[in-house]
Short mmCIF file of C-alpha atoms and ligand atoms in Angstrom, two decimals:
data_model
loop_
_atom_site.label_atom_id
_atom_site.label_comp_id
_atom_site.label_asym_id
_atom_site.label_seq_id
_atom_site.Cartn_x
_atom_site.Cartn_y
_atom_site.Cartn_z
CA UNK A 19 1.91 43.49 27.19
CA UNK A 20 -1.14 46.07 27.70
CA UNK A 21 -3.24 45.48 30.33
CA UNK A 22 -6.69 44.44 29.06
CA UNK A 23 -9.27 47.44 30.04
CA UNK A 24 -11.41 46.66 32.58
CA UNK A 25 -15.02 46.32 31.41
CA UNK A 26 -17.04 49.36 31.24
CA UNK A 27 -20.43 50.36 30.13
CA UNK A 28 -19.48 51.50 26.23
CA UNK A 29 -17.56 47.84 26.26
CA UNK A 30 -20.54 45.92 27.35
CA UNK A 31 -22.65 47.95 24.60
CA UNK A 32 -20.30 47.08 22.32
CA UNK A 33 -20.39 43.85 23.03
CA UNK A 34 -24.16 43.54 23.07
CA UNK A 35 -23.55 45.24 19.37
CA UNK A 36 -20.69 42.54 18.37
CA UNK A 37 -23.46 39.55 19.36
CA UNK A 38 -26.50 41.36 17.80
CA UNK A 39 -24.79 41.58 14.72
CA UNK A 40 -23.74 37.62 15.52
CA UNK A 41 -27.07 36.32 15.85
CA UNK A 42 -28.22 38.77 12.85
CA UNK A 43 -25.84 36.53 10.73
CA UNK A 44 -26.86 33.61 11.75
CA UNK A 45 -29.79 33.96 11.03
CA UNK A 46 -29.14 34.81 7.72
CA UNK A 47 -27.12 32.09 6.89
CA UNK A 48 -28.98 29.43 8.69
CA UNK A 49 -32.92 30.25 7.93
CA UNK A 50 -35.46 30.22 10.83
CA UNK A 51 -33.81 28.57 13.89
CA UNK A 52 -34.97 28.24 17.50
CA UNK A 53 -33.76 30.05 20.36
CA UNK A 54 -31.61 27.10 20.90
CA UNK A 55 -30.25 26.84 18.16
CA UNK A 56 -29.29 30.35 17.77
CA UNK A 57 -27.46 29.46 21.74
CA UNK A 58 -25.40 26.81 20.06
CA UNK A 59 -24.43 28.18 16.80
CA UNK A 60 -23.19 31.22 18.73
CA UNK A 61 -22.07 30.30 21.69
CA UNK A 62 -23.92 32.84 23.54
CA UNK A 63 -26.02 32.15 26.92
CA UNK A 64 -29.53 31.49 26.58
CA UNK A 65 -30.37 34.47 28.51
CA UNK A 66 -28.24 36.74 26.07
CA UNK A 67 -30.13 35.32 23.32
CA UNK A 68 -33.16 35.79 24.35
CA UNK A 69 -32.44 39.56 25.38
CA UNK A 70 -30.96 40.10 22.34
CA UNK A 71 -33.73 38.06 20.23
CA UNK A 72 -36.42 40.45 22.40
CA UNK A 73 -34.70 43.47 21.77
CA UNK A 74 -34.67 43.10 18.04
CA UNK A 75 -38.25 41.83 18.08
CA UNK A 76 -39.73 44.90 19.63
CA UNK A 77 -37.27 47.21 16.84
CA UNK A 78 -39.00 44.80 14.68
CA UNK A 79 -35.86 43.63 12.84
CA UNK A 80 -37.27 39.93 13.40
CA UNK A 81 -40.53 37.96 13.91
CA UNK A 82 -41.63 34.80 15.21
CA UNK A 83 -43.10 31.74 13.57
CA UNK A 84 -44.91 29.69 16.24
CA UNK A 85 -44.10 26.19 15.66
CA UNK A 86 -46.10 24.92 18.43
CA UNK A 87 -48.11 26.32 21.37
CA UNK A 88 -44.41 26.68 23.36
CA UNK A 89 -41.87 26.74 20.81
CA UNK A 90 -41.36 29.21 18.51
CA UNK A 91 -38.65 29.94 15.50
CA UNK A 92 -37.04 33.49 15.01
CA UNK A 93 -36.88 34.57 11.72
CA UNK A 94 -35.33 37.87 9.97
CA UNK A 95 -38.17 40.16 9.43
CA UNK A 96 -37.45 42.15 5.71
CA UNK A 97 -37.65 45.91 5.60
CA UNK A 98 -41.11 47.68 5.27
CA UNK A 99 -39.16 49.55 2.71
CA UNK A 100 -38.12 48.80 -1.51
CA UNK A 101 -35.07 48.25 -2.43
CA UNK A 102 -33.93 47.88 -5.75
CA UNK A 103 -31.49 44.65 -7.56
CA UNK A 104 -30.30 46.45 -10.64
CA UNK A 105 -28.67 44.73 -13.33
CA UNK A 106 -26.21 46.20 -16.29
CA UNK A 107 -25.43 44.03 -19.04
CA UNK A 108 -24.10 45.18 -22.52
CA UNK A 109 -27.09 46.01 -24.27
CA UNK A 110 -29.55 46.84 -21.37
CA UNK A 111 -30.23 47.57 -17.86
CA UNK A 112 -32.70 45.01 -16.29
CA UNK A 113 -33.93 46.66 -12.27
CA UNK A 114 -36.31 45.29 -9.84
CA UNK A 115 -37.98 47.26 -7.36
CA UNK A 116 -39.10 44.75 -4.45
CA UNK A 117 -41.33 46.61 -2.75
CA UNK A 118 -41.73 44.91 1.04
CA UNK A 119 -44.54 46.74 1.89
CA UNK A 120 -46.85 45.52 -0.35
CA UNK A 121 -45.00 42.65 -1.28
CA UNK A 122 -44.34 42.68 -4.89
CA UNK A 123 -41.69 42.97 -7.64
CA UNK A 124 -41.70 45.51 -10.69
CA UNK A 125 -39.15 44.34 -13.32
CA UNK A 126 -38.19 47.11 -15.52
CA UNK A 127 -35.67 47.04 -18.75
CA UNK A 128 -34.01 50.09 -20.26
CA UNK A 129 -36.03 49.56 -23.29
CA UNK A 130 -38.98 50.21 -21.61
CA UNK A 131 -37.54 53.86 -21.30
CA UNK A 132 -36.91 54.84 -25.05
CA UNK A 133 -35.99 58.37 -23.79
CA UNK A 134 -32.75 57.04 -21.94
CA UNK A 135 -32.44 53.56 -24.10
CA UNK A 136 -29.19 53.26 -25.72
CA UNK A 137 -27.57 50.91 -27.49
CA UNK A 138 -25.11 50.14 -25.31
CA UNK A 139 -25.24 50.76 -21.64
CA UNK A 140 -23.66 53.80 -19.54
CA UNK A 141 -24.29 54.86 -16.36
CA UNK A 142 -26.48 57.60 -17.19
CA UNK A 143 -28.79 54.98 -18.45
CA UNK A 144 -28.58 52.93 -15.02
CA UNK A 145 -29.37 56.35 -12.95
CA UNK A 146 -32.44 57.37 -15.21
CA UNK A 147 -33.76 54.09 -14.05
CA UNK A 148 -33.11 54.09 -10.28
CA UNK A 149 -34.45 57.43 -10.26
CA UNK A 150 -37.71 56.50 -11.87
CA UNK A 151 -38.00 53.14 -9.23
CA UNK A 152 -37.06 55.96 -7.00
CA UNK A 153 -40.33 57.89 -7.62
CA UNK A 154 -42.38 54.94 -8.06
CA UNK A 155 -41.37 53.51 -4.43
CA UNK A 156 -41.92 57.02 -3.13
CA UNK A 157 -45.38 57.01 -4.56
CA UNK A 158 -46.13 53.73 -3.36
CA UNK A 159 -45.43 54.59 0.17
CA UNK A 160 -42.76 52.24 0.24
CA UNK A 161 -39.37 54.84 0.05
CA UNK A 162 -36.28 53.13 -1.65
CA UNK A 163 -33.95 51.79 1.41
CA UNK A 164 -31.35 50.99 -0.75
CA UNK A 165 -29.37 49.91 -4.37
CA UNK A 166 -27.65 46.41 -5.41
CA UNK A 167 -25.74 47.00 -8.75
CA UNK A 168 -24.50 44.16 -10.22
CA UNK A 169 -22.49 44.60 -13.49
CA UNK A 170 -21.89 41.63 -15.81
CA UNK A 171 -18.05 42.55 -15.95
CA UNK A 172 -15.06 42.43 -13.49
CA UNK A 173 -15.29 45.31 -11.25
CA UNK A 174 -11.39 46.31 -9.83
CA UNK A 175 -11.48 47.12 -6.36
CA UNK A 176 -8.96 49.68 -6.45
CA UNK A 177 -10.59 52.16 -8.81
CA UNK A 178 -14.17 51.32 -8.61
CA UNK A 179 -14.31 50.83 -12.32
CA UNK A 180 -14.55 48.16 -14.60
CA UNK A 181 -11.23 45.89 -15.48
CA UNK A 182 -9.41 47.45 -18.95
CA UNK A 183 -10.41 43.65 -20.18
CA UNK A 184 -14.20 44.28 -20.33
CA UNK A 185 -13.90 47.44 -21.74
CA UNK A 186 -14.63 46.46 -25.11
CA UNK A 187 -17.59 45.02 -23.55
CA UNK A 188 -18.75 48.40 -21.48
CA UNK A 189 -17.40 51.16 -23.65
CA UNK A 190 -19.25 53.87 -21.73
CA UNK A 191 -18.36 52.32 -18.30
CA UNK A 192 -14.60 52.66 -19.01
CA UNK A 193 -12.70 53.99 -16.15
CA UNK A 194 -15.96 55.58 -14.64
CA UNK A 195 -15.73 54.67 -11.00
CA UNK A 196 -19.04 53.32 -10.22
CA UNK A 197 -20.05 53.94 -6.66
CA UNK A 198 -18.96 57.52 -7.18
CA UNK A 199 -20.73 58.06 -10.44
CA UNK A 200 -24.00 56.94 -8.67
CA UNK A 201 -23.72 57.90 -5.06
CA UNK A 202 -22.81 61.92 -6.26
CA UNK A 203 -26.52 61.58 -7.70
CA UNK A 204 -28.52 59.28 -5.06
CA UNK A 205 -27.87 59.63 -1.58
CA UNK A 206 -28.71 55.47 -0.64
CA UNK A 207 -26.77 52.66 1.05
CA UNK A 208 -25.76 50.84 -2.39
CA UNK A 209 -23.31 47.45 -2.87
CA UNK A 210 -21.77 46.95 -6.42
CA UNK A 211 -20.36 43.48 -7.35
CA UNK A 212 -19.89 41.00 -10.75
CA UNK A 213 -23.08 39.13 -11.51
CA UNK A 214 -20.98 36.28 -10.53
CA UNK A 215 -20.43 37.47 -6.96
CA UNK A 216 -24.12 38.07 -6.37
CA UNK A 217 -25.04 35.03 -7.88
CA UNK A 218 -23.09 33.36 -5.30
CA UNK A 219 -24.61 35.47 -2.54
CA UNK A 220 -27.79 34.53 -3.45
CA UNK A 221 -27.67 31.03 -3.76
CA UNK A 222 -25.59 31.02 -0.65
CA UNK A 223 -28.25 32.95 1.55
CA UNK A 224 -31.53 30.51 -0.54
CA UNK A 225 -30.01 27.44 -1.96
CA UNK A 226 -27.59 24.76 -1.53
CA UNK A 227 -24.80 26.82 -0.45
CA UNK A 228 -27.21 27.73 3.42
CA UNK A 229 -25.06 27.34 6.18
CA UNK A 230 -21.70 26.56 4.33
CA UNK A 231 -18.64 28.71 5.64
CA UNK A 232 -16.58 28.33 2.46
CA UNK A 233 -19.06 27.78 -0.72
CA UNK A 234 -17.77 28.18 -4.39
CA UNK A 235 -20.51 29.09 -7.13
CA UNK A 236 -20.04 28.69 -10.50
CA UNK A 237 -22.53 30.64 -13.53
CA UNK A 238 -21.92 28.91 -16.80
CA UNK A 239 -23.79 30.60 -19.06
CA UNK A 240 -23.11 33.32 -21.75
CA UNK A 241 -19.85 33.59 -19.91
CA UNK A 242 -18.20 31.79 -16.96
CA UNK A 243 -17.85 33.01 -13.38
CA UNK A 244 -16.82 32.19 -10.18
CA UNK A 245 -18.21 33.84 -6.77
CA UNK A 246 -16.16 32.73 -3.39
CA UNK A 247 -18.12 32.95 0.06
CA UNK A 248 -16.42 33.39 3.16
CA UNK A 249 -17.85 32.92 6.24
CA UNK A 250 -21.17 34.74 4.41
CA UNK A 251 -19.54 37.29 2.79
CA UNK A 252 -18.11 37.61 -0.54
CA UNK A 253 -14.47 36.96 -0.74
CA UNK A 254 -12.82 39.57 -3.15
CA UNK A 255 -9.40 39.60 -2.80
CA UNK A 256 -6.93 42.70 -2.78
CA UNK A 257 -7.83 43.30 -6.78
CA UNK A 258 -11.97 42.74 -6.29
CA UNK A 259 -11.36 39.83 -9.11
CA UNK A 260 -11.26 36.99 -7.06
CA UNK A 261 -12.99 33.97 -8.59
CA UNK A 262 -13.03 35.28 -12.12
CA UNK A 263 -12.42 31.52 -13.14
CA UNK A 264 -13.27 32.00 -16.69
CA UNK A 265 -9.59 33.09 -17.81
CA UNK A 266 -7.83 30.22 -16.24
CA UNK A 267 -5.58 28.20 -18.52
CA UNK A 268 -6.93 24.59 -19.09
CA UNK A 269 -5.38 23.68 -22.74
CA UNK A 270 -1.96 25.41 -23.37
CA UNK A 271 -2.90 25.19 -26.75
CA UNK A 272 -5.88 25.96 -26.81
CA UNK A 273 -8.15 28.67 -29.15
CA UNK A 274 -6.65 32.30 -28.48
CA UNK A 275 -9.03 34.49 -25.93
CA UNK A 276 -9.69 37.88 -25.92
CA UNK A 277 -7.92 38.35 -22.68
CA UNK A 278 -4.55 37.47 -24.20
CA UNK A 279 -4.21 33.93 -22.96
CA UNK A 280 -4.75 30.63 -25.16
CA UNK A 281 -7.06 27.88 -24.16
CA UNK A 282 -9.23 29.69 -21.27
CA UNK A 283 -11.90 27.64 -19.73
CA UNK A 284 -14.14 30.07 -21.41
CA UNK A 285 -13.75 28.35 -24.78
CA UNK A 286 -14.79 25.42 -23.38
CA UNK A 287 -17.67 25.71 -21.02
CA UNK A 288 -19.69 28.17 -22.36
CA UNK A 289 -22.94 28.50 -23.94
CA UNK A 290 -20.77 29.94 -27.00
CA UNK A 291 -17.99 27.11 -27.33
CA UNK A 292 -20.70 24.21 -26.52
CA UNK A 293 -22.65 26.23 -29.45
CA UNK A 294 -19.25 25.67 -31.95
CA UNK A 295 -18.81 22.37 -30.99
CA UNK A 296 -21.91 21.44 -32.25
CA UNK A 297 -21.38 23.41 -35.33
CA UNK A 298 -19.50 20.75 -36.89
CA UNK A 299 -22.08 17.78 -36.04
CA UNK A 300 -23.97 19.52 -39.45
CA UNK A 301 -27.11 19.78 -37.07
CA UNK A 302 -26.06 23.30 -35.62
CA UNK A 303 -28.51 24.47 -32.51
CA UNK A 304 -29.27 27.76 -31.30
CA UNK A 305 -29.12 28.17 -27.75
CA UNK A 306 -27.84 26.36 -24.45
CA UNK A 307 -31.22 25.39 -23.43
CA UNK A 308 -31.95 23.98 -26.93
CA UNK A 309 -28.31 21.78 -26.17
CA UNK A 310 -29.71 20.72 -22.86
CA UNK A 311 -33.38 19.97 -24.29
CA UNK A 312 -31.71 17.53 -26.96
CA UNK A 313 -29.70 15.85 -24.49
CA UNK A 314 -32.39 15.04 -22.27
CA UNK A 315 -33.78 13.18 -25.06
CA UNK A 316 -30.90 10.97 -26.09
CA UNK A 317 -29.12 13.54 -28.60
CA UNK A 318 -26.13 11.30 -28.92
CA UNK A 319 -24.14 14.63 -29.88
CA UNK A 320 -25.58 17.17 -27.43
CA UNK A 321 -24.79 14.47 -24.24
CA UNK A 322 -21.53 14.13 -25.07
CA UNK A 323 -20.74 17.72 -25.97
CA UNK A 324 -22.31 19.10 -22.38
CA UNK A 325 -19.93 16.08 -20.71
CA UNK A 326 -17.18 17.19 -22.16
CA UNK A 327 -17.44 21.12 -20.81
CA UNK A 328 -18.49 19.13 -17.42
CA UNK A 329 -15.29 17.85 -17.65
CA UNK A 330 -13.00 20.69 -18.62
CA UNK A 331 -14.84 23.06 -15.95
CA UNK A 332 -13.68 20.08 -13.05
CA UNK A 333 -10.23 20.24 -14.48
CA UNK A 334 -10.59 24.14 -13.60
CA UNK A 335 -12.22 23.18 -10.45
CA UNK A 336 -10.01 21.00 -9.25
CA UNK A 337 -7.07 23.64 -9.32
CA UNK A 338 -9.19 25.58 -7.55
CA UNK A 339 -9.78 23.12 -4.83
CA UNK A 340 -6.99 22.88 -4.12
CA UNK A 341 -6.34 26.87 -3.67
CA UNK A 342 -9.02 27.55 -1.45
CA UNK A 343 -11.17 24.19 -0.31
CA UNK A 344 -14.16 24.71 -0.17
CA UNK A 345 -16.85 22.75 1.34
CA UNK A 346 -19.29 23.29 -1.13
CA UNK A 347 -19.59 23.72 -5.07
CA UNK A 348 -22.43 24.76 -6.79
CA UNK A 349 -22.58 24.40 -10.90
CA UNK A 350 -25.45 27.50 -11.82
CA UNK A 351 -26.71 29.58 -14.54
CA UNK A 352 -27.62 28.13 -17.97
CA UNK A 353 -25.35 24.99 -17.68
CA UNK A 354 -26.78 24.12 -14.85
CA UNK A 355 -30.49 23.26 -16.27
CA UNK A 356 -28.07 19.95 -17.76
CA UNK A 357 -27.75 18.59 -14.17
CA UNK A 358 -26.31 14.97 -14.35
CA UNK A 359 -25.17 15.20 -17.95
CA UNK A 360 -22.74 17.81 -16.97
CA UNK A 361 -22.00 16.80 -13.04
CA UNK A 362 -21.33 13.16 -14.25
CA UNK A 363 -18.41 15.04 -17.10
CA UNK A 364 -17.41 16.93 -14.34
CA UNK A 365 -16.95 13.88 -11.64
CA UNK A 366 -15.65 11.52 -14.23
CA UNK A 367 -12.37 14.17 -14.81
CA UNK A 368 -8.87 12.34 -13.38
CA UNK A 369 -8.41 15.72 -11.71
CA UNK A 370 -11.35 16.03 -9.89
CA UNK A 371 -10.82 12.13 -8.92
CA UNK A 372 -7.61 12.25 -8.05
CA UNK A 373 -8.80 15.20 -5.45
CA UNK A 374 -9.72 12.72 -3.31
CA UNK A 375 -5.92 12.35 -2.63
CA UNK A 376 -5.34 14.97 -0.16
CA UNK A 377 -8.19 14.52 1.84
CA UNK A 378 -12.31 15.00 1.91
CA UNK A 379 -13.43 16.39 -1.76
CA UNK A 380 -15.57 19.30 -1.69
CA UNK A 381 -19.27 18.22 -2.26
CA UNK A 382 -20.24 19.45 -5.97
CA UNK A 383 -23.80 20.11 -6.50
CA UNK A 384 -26.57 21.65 -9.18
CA UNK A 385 -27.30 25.23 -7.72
CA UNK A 386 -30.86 25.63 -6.56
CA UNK A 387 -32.18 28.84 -8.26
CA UNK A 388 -30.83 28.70 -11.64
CA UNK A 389 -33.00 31.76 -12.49
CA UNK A 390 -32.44 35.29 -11.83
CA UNK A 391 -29.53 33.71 -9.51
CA UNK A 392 -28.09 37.52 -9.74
CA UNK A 393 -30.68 39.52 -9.50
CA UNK A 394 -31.57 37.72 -6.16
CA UNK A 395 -28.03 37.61 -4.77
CA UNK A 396 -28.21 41.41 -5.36
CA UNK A 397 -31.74 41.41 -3.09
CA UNK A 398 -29.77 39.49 -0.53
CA UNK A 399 -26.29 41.84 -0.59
CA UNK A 400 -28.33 45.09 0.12
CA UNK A 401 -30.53 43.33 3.01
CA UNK A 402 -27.40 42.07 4.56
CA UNK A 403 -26.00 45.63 3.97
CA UNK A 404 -29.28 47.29 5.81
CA UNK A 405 -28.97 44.88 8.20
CA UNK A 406 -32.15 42.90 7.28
CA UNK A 407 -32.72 39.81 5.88
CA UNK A 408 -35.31 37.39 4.28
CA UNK A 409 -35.44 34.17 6.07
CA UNK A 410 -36.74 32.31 2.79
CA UNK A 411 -37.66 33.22 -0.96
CA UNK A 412 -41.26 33.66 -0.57
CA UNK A 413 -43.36 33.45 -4.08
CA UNK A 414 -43.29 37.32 -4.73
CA UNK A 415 -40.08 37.74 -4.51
CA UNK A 416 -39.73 35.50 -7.60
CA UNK A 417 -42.44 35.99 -9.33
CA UNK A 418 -41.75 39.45 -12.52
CA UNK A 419 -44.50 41.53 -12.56
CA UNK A 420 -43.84 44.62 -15.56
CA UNK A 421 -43.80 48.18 -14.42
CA UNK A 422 -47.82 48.39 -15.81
CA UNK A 423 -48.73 46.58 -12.99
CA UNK A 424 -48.31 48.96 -10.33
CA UNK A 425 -49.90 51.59 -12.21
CA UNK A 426 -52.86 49.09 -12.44
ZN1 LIG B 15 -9.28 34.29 -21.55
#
C-alpha cells in the first residue's frame, strides 16, 4: 500500500477548498445557522470555521444576520448578478430573469415575442429569449451570471437530448443535444434538468425537503414526476431518467400508455385521468383545481376520485420505498393544492401500510411551494452551480413582474 503524501502547502489549500465548499453546502441545505452549528454539522474546528466563514465574508459570498448583540447567523449572500430559470414546455417558453441587484423578477413568455413565437417550441425559440434577458440584464447593470433550463420532458444523459418517448411531445427538440445547441451560442455556466428534477431541487433547498439527505418529490399535475435528492444534489442515474415515476406499472391491465406499457401510474394520478374519471359522474369539470375546489366543499364525487389517485400514487410509492428509502416524501404540483384528501388515499393504501414492515416509513408530506416549484428549483440549481445561494425565498423572488416593468 502507497504511502500517504506527507502534507504540503497545495494539500492544505486543497483542503481549505474541500471544507469551503463543505460549509458552502451546508449552508445551503440547512438555512441561516450559527457558527456553531456550522462546527457540528461539519465536523470542522471552530477556529476553521470561523477562518473559513471570514474568508468568504470579506469575498462577500456570505453575510451576517445579527441575532443578538454577540451572536450572529451566517447566511449565503446571492450574486449581485441575474440569472435566468428558463422553462420549455410544448407550446411555449416561460424565462425569468432574477435580477439580484435590484432585486426583482421579469417573467417573460415566448408569446410575448411574436417574431420568434412558434407553435411549438425549438431551441431557436429558447435562445431568442435568453438573448433578449441577456441584453436586458446587461442594460440593467446586472450582467447574466448564468442559465437554468428546465425542459418538461426526460432529458437522456448520454446524448444530451430529449428521450425518443417525448418526442412526439418536442418535435423540434428531437435528438438536438441541448447543452451544445445553447452553449455554441452563449458562453454562460448553464444546468439543464426535467421540470421534475428542479422541482425537487427547489423544494429541497425552500420547503419541507431542508436538511433531508435522501428526499423524494413528487409533481402531479398535467403529468407525473419524480425528482430524487441525494445528499443535495439531484440523483440521475447512469441514463439521466431516474425518478421518471410516471411510467411505472400499477394495474397490469390497465388503459394502454403512450410509452408502450398498460396501466402506468400516469392514467391514474393525473390531472387528465382524475379529469375522465369524473367524466362519467354526468357532472364533467374542467380543471384539477376545479376537482380540488369541489372537494373541499363536500363534492361526494370529486373526494373520492382525488382519494383514489392518492391511493394508486402510494401503491407507486411504496415500490419506490422500498428501492431507495428515503427519509422524506413530498406530494407537489397541482395535486398537491388537495392536501388531506389525497395524503389520507395515499396513507390508507395496504402498500404504503404494510411499509411499516421493514422498518421506519418515510415521512410523506404536502410540498411547501406548490407554485412555480420548477422555475424556483431552476433559481436554486444555477446558484448552487455559481457557488451561491439564497438562504430563504424572500418576497421578490416570488412575486412575477411582466417584462413592461423594467422598462417602466
Ligand atoms: Zn406509460
Amino acid at each position: 500500500m502507497a504511502t500517504p503524501p506527507l502534507p504540503t502547502k497545495r494539500g492544505a489549500r486543497i483542503d481549505r477548498a474541500t471544507n469551503t465548499k463543505e460549509i458552502l453546502s451546508f449552508l445551503r441545505a440547512s438555512g441561516p445557522s450559527t457558527q456553531a452549528d456550522i462546527a457540528r454539522a461539519t465536523g470542522l474546528s471552530r477556529a476553521t470555521v470561523n477562518h473559513i466563514v471570514q474568508t468568504l465574508r470579506d469575498q462577500g459570498a456570505i453575510e451576517y444576520q445579527w441575532k443578538n448583540r454577540r451572536e450572529a447567523l451566517v447566511t449565503l449572500t446571492s450574486t449581485r448578478d441575474s440569472v435566468a430559470s428558463v422553462i420549455v414546455r410544448e407550446h411555449t417558453v416561460h424565462a425569468i430573469l432574477f435580477d439580484f441587484t435590484a432585486q426583482e423578477r421579469f417573467d417573460v413568455y415566448s408569446s410575448d415575442f411574436p417574431e420568434i413565437d412558434e407553435p411549438q417550441t425549438s431551441p431557436a425559440m429558447v435562445l431568442g429569449i435568453v438573448n433578449r434577458l441577456a441584453a436586458l440584464a446587461k442594460a440593467r447593470n446586472a450582467p447574466l451570471a448564468g442559465i437554468a433550463l428546465a425542459i418538461e420532458g426526460p432529458v437522456e444523459r448520454e446524448s444530451g437530448a430529449i428521450a425518443p418517448w417525448a418526442w412526439h411531445r418536442l418535435p423540434h427538440w428531437k435528438q438536438v443535444n441541448i447543452r451544445q445547441y445553447i452553449s455554441r451560442h452563449l458562453r454562460i455556466p448553464l444546468v439543464i434538468d426535467n421540470d421534475a428534477n428542479f422541482a425537487a431541487l427547489g423544494e429541497w433547498t425552500w420547503g419541507v425537503g431542508r436538511g433531508c439527505n435522501d428526499f423524494l418529490h413528487i409533481t402531479s399535475s398535467e403529468g407525473i414526476g419524480g425528482g430524487i435528492v441525494i445528499n443535495g444534489r439531484i440523483y440521475h442515474g447512469g441514463t439521466g431518467l431516474a425518478g421518471e415515476i410516471g411510467h411505472m406499472v400499477i394495474e397490469d391491465a390497465g388503459e394502454l400508455c403512450f410509452c408502450g406499457s398498460r396501466g402506468c401510474l400516469t392514467s391514474f394520478a393525473t390531472e387528465r385521468a382524475i379529469l375522465r374519471a369524473l367524466g362519467n359522474t354526468g357532472r364533467p369539470r374542467t380543471s384539477l383545481r376545479e376537482v380540488i375546489d369541489g372537494a373541499q366543499h363536500g363534492d361526494a364525487a370529486c373526494q373520492r376520485v382525488l382519494s383514489e389517485a392518492g391511493q394508486h400514487l402510494g401503491k407507486a410509492l411504496a415500490t419506490v420505498v422500498r428501492v431507495i428509502g428515503p427519509s422524506v416524501i413530498a406530494i407537489g404540483g397541482t395535486l398537491g393544492w388537495a392536501g388531506d384528501i389525497v395524503l389520507d388515499g395515499l396513507r390508507s393504501c395496504a402498500e404504503v401500510i404494510n411499509l411499516r414492515a421493514i422498518g421506519k416509513a418515510p415521512d410523506i408530506k404536502v410540498a411547501e411551494i406548490l407554485e412555480h416549484a420548477t422555475e424556483l428549483g431552476g433559481l436554486a440549481a444555477i446558484l448552487s452551480e455559481l457557488d451561491l445561494g439564497a438562504s430563504s425565498l424572500v418576497p421578490w423572488m416570488v412575486a412575477p413582474r411582466p417584462l413592461a416593468a423594467a422598462s417602466a
